[in-house]
mmCIF file with all atom_site columns, C-alpha atoms in Angstrom:
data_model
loop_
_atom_site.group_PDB
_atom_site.id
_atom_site.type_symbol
_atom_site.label_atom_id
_atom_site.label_alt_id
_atom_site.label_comp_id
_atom_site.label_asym_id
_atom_site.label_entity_id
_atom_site.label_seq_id
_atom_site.pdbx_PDB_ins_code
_atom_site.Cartn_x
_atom_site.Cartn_y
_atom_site.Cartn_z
_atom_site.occupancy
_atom_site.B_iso_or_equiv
_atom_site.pdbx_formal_charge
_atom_site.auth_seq_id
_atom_site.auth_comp_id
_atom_site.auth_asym_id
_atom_site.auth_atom_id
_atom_site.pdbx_PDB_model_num
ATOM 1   C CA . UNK A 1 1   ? 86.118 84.989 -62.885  1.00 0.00 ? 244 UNK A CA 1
ATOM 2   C CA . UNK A 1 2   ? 82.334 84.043 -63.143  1.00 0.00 ? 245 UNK A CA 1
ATOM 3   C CA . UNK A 1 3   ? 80.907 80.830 -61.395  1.00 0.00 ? 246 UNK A CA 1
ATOM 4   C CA . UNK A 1 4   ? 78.760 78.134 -62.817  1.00 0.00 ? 247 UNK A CA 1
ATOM 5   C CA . UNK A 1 5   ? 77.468 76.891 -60.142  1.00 0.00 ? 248 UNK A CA 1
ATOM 6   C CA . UNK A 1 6   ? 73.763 75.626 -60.115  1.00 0.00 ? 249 UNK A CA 1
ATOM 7   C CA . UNK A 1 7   ? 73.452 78.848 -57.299  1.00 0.00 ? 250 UNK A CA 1
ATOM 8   C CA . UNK A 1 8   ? 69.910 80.472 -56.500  1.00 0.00 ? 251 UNK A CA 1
ATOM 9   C CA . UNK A 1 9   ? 70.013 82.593 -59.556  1.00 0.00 ? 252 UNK A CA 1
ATOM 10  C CA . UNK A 1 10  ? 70.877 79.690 -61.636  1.00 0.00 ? 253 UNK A CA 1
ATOM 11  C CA . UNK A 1 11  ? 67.511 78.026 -60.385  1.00 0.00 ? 254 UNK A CA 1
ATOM 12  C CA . UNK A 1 12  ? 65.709 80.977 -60.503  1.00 0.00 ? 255 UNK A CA 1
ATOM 13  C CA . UNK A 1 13  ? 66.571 81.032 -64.424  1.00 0.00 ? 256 UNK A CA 1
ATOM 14  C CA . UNK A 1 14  ? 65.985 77.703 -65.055  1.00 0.00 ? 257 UNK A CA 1
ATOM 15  C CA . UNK A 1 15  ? 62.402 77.751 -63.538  1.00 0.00 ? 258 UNK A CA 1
ATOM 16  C CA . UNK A 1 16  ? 61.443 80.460 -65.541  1.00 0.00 ? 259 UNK A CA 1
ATOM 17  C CA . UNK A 1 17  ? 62.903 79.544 -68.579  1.00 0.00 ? 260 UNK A CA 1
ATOM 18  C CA . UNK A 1 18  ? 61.076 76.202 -68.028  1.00 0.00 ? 261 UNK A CA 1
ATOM 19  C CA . UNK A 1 19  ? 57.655 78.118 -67.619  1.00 0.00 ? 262 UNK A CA 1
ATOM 20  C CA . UNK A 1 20  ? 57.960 79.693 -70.983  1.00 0.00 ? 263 UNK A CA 1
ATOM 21  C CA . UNK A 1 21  ? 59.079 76.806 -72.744  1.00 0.00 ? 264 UNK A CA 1
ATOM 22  C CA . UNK A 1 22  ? 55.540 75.399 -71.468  1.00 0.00 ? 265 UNK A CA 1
ATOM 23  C CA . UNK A 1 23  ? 54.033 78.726 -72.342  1.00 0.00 ? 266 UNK A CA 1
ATOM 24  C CA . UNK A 1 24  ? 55.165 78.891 -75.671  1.00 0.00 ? 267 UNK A CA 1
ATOM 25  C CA . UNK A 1 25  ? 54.454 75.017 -76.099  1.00 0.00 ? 268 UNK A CA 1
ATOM 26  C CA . UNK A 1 26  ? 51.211 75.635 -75.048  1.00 0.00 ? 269 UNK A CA 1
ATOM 27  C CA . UNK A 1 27  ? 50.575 78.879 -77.233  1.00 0.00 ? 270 UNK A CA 1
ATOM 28  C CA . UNK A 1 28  ? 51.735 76.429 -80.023  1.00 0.00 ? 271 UNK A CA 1
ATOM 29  C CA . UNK A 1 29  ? 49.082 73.490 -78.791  1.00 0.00 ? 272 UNK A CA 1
ATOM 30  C CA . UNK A 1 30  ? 45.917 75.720 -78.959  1.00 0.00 ? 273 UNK A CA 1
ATOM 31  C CA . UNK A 1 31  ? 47.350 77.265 -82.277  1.00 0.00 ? 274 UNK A CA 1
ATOM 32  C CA . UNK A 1 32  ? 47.391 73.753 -83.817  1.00 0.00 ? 275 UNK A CA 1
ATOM 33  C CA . UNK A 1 33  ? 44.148 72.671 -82.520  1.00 0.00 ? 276 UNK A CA 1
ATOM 34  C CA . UNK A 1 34  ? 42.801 75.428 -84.090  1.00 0.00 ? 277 UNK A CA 1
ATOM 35  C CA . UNK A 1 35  ? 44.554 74.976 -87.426  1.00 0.00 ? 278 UNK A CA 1
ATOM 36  C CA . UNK A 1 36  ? 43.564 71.744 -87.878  1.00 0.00 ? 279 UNK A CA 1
ATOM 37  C CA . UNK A 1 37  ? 40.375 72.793 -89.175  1.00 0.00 ? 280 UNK A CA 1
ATOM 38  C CA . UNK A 1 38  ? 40.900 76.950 -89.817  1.00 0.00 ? 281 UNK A CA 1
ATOM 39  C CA . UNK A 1 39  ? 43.495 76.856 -92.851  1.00 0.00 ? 282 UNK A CA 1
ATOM 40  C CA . UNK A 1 40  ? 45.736 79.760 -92.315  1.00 0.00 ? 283 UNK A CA 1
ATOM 41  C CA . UNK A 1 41  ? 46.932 78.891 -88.988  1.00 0.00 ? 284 UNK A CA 1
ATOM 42  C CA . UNK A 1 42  ? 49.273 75.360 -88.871  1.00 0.00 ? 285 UNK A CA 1
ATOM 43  C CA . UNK A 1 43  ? 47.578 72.972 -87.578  1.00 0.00 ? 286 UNK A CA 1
ATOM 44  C CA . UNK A 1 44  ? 49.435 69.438 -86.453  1.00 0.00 ? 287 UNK A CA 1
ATOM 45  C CA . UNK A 1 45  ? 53.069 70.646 -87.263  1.00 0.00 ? 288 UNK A CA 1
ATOM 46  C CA . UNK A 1 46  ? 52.617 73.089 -84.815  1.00 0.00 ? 289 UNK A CA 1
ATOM 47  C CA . UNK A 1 47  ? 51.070 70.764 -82.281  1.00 0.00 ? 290 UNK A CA 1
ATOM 48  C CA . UNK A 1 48  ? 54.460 69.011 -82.865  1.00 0.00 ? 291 UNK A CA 1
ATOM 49  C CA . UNK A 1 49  ? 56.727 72.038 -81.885  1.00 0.00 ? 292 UNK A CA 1
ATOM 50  C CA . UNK A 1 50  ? 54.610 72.606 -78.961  1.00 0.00 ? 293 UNK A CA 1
ATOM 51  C CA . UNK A 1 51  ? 55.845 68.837 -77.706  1.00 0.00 ? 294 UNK A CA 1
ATOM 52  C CA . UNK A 1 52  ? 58.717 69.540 -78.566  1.00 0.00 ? 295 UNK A CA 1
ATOM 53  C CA . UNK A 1 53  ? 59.069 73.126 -76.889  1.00 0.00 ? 296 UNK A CA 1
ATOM 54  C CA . UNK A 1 54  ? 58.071 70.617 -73.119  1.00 0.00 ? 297 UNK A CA 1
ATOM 55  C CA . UNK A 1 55  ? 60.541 68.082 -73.931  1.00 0.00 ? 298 UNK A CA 1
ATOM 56  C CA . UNK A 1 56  ? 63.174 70.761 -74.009  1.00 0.00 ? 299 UNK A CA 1
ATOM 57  C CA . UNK A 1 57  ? 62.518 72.135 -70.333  1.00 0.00 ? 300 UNK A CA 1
ATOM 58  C CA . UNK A 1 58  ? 64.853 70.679 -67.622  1.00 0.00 ? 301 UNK A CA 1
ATOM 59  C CA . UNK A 1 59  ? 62.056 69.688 -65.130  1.00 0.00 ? 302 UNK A CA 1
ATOM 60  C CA . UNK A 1 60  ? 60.371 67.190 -68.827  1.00 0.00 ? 303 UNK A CA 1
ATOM 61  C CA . UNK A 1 61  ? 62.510 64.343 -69.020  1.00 0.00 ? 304 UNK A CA 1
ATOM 62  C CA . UNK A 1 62  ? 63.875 63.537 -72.512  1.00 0.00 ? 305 UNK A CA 1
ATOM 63  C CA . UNK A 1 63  ? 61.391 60.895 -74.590  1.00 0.00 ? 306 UNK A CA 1
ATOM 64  C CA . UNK A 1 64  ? 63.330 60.675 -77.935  1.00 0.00 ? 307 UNK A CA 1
ATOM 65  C CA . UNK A 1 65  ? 60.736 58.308 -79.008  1.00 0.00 ? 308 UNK A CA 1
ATOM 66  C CA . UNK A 1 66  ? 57.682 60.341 -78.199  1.00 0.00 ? 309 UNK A CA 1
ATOM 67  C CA . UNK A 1 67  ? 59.181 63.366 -80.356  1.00 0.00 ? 310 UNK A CA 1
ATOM 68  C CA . UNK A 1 68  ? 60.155 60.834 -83.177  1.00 0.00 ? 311 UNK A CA 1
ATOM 69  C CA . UNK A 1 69  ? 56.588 58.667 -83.532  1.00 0.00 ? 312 UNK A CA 1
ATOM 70  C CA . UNK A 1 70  ? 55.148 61.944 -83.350  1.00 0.00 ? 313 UNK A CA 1
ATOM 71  C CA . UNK A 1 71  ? 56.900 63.408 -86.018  1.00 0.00 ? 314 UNK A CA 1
ATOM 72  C CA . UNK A 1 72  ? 56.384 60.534 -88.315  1.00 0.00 ? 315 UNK A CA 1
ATOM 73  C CA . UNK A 1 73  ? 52.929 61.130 -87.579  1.00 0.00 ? 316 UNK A CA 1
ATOM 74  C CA . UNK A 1 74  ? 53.069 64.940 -88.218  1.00 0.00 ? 317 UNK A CA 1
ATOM 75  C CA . UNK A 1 75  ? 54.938 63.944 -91.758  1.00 0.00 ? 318 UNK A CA 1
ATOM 76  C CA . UNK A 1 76  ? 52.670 61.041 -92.912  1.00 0.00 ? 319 UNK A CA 1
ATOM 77  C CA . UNK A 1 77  ? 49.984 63.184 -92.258  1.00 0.00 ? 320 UNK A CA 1
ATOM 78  C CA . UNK A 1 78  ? 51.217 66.590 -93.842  1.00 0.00 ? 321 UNK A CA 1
ATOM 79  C CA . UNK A 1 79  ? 51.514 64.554 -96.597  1.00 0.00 ? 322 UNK A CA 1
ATOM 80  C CA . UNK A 1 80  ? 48.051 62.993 -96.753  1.00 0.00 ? 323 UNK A CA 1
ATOM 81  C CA . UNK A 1 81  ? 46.682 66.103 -96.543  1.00 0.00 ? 324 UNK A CA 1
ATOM 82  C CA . UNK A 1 82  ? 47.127 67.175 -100.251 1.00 0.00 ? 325 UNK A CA 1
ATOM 83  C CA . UNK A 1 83  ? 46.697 63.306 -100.931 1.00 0.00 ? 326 UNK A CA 1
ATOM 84  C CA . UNK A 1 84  ? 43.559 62.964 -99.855  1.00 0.00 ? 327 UNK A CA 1
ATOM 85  C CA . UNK A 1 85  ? 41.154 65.369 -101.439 1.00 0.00 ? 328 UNK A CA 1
ATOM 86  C CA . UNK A 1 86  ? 42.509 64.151 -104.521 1.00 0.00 ? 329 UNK A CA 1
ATOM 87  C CA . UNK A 1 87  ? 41.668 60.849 -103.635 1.00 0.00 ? 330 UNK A CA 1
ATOM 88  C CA . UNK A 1 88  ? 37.968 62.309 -102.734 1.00 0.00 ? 331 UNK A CA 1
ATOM 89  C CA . UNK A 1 89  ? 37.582 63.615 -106.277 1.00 0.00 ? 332 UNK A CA 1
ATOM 90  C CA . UNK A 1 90  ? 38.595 60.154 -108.026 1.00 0.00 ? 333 UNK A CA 1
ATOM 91  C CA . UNK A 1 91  ? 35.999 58.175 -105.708 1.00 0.00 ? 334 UNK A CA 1
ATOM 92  C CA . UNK A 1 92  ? 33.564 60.597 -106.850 1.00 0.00 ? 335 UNK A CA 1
ATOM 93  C CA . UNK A 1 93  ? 33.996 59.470 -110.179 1.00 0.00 ? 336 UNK A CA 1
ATOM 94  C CA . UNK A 1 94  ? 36.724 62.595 -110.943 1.00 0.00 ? 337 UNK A CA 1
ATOM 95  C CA . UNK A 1 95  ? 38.880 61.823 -113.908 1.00 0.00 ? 338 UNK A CA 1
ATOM 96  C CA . UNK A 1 96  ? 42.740 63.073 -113.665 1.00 0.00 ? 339 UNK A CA 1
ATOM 97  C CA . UNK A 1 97  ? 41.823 66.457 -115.248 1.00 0.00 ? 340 UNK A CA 1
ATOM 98  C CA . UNK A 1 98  ? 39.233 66.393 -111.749 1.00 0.00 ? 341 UNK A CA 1
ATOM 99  C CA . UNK A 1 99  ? 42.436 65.223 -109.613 1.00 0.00 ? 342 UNK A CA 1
ATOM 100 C CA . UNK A 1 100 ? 44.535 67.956 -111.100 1.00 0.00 ? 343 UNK A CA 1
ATOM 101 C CA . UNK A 1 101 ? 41.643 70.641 -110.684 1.00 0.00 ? 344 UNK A CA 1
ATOM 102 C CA . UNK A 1 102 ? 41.966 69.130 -106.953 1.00 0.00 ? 345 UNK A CA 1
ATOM 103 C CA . UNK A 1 103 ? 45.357 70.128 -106.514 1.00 0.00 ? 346 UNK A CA 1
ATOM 104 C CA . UNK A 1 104 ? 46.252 73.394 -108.201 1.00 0.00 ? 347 UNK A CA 1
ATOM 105 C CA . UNK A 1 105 ? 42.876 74.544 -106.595 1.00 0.00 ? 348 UNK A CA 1
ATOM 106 C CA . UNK A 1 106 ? 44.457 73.871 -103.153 1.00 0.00 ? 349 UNK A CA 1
ATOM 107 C CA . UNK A 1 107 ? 47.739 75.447 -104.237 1.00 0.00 ? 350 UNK A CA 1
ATOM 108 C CA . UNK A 1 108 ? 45.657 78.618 -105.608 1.00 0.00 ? 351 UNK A CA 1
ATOM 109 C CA . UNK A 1 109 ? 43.133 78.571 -102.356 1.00 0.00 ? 352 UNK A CA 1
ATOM 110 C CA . UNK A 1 110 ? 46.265 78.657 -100.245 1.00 0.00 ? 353 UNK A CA 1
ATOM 111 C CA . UNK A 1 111 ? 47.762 81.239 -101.898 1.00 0.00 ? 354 UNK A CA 1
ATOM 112 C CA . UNK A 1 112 ? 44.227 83.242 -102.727 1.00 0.00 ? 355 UNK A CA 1
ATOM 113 C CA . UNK A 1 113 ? 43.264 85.982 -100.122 1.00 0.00 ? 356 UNK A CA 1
ATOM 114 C CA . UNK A 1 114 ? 40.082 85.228 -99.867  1.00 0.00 ? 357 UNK A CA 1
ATOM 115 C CA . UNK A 1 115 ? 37.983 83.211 -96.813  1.00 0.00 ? 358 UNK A CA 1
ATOM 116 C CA . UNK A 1 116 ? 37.961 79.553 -97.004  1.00 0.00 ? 359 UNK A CA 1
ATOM 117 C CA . UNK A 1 117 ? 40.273 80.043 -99.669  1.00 0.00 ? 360 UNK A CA 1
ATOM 118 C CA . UNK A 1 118 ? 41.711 76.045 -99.165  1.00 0.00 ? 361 UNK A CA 1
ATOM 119 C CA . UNK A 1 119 ? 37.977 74.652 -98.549  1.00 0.00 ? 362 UNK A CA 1
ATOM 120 C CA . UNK A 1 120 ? 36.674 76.495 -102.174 1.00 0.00 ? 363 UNK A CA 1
ATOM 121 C CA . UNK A 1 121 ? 40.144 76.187 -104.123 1.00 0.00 ? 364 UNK A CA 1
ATOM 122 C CA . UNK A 1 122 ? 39.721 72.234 -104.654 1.00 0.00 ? 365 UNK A CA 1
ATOM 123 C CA . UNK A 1 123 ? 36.181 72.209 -105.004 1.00 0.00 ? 366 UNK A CA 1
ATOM 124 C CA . UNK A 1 124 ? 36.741 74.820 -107.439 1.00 0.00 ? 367 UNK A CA 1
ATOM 125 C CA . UNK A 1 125 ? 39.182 73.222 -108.977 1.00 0.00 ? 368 UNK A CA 1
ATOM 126 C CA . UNK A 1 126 ? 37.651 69.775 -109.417 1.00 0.00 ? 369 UNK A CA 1
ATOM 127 C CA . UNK A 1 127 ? 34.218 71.591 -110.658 1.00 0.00 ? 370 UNK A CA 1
ATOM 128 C CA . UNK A 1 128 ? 36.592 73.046 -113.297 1.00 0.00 ? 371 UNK A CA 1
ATOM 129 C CA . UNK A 1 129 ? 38.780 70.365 -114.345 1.00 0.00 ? 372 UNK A CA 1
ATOM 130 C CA . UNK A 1 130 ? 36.035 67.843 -114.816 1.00 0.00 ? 373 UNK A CA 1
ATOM 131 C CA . UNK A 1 131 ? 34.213 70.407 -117.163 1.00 0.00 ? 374 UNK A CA 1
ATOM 132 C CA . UNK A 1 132 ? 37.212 70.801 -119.374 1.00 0.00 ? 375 UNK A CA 1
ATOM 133 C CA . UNK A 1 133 ? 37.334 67.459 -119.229 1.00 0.00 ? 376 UNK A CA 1
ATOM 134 C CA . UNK A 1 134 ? 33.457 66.969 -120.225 1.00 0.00 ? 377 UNK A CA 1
ATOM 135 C CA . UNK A 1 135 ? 31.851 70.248 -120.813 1.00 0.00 ? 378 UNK A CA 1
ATOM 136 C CA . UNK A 1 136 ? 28.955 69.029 -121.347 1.00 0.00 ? 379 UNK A CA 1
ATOM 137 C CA . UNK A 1 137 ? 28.757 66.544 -118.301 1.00 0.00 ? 380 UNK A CA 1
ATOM 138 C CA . UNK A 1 138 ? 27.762 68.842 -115.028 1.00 0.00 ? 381 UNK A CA 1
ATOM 139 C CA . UNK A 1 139 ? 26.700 66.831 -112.792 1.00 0.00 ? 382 UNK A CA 1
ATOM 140 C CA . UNK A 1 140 ? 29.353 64.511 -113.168 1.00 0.00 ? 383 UNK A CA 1
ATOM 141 C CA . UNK A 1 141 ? 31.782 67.661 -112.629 1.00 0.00 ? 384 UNK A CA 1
ATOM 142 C CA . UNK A 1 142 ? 29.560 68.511 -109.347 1.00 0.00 ? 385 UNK A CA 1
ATOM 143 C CA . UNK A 1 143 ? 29.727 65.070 -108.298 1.00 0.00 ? 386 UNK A CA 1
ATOM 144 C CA . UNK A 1 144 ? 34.144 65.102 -108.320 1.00 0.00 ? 387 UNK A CA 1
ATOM 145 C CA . UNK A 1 145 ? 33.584 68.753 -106.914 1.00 0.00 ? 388 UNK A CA 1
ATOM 146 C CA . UNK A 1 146 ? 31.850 67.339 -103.764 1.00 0.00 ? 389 UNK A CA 1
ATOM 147 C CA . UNK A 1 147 ? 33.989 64.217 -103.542 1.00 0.00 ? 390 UNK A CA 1
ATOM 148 C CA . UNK A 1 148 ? 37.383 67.198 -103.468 1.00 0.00 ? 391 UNK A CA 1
ATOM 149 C CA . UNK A 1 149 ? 35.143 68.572 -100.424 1.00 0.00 ? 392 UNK A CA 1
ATOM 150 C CA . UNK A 1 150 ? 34.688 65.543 -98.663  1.00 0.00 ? 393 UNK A CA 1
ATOM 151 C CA . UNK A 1 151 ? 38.130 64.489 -99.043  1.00 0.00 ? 394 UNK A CA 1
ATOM 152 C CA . UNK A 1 152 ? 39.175 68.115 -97.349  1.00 0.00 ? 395 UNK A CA 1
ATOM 153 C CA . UNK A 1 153 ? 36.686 67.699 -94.708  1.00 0.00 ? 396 UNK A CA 1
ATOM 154 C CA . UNK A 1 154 ? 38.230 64.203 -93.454  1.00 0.00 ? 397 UNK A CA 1
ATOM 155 C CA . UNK A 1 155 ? 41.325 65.341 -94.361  1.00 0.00 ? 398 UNK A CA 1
ATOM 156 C CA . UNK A 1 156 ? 40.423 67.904 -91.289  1.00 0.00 ? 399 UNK A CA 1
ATOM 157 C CA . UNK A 1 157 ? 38.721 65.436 -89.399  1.00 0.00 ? 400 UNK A CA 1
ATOM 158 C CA . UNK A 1 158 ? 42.038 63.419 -89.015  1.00 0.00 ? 401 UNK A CA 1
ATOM 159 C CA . UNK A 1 159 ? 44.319 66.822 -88.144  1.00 0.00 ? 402 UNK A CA 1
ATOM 160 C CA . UNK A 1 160 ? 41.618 67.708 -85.422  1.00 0.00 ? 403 UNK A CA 1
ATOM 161 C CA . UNK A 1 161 ? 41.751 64.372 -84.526  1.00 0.00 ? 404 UNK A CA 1
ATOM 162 C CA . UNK A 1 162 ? 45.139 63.932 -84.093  1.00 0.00 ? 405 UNK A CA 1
ATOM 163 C CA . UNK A 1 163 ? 45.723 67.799 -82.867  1.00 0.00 ? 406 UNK A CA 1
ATOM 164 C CA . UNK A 1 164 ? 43.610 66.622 -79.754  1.00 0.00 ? 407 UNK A CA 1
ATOM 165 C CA . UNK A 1 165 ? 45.235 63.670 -79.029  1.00 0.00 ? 408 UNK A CA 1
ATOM 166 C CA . UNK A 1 166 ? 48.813 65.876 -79.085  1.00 0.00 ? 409 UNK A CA 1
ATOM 167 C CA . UNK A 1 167 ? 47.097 68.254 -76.953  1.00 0.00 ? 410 UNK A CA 1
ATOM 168 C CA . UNK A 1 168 ? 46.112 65.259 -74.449  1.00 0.00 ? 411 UNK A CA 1
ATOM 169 C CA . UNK A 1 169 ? 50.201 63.902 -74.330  1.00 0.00 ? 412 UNK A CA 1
ATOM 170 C CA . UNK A 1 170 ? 51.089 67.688 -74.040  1.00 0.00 ? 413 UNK A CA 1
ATOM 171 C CA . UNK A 1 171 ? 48.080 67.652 -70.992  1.00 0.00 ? 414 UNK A CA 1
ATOM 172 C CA . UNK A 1 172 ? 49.444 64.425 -69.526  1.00 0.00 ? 415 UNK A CA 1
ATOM 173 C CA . UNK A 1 173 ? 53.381 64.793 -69.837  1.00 0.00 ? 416 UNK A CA 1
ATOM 174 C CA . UNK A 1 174 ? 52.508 68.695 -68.200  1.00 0.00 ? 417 UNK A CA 1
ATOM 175 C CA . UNK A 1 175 ? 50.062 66.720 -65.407  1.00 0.00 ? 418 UNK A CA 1
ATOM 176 C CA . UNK A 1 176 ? 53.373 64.259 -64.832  1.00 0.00 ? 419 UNK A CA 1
ATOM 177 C CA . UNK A 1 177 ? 55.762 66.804 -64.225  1.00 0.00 ? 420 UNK A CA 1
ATOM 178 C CA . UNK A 1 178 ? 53.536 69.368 -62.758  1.00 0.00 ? 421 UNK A CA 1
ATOM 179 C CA . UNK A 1 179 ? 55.461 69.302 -59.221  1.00 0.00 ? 422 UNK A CA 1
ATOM 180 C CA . UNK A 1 180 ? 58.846 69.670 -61.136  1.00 0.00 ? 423 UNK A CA 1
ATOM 181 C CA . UNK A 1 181 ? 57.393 72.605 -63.210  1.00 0.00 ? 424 UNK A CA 1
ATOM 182 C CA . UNK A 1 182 ? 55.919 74.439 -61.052  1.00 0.00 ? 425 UNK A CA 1
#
């Protein structure tokens, strides 16, 4: 007949369980800093699961509304993340053949095994999409090209941007609790 009582080998789990939850959730912090702005590694989403992976230690107390915000900020901007190059490329003066270079550039840069494969793809893309649009209108093409860039690079402003700011509540919460944890 086994016991479940909270004994000293039941602590002795929990601590260490506790620790690497905070490990990994830390692991996952840096790796989403650094996605935010290096493309093959996940940036914010990952910052996410790292909050999450401290909110599921015993010593972190439960903040349903911390996880959810910052999901809805992990979604919203996930999603603006394929919006906004596009939107870079019509400020530019891009047409839709531009916007739609824009996009299946970033699909093929993703997928593409080459370096900086998501930074060229819509640039690319755009360059080529305005020119079968207007062949005979390069600059205009160059122009959408460099507004599909711009639109990346803020788009990886905001992630880095945001990334930190995780990493600071991950920081703070860890700071809060630190007595608990460790």
């Amino acid at each position: 007949m086994s016991n479940f009582s909270d004994g000293p080998k039941d602590k002795f789990t929990k601590k260490y369980m506790d620790l690497l939850l905070l490990l990994l959730g830390f692991i996952c912090m840096i790796v989403g800093v650094f996605g935010s702005f290096l493309p093959v590694l996940p940036g914010l989403s990952s910052c996410w699961v790292g909050l999450l992976l401290l909110y599921l230690t015993k010593a972190v107390e439960n903040n349903y509304w911390m996880l959810g915000i910052t999901l809805l900020i992990t979604i919203t901007i996930t999603i603006l993340d394929y919006i906004i190059p596009a939107k870079g490329t019509k400020k530019f003066g891009g047409s839709s053949y531009g916007i739609w270079g824009t996009n299946i550039g970033l699909v093929v840069g993703i997928l593409a095994p080459i370096p900086f494969g998501v930074i060229i793809g819509p640039f690319v893309g755009a360059f080529i999409g305005e020119l079968i649009y207007d062949s005979k209108n390069h600059q205009r093409a160059l122009k959408a090209a460099t507004g599909s860039l711009l639109g990346f690079l803020a788009s990886s402003f905001i992630n880095f941007m945001f990334s930190i700011i995780f990493l600071g509540v991950f920081l703070h919460t860890v700071w809060e609790y630190r007595i608990i944890l460790f």
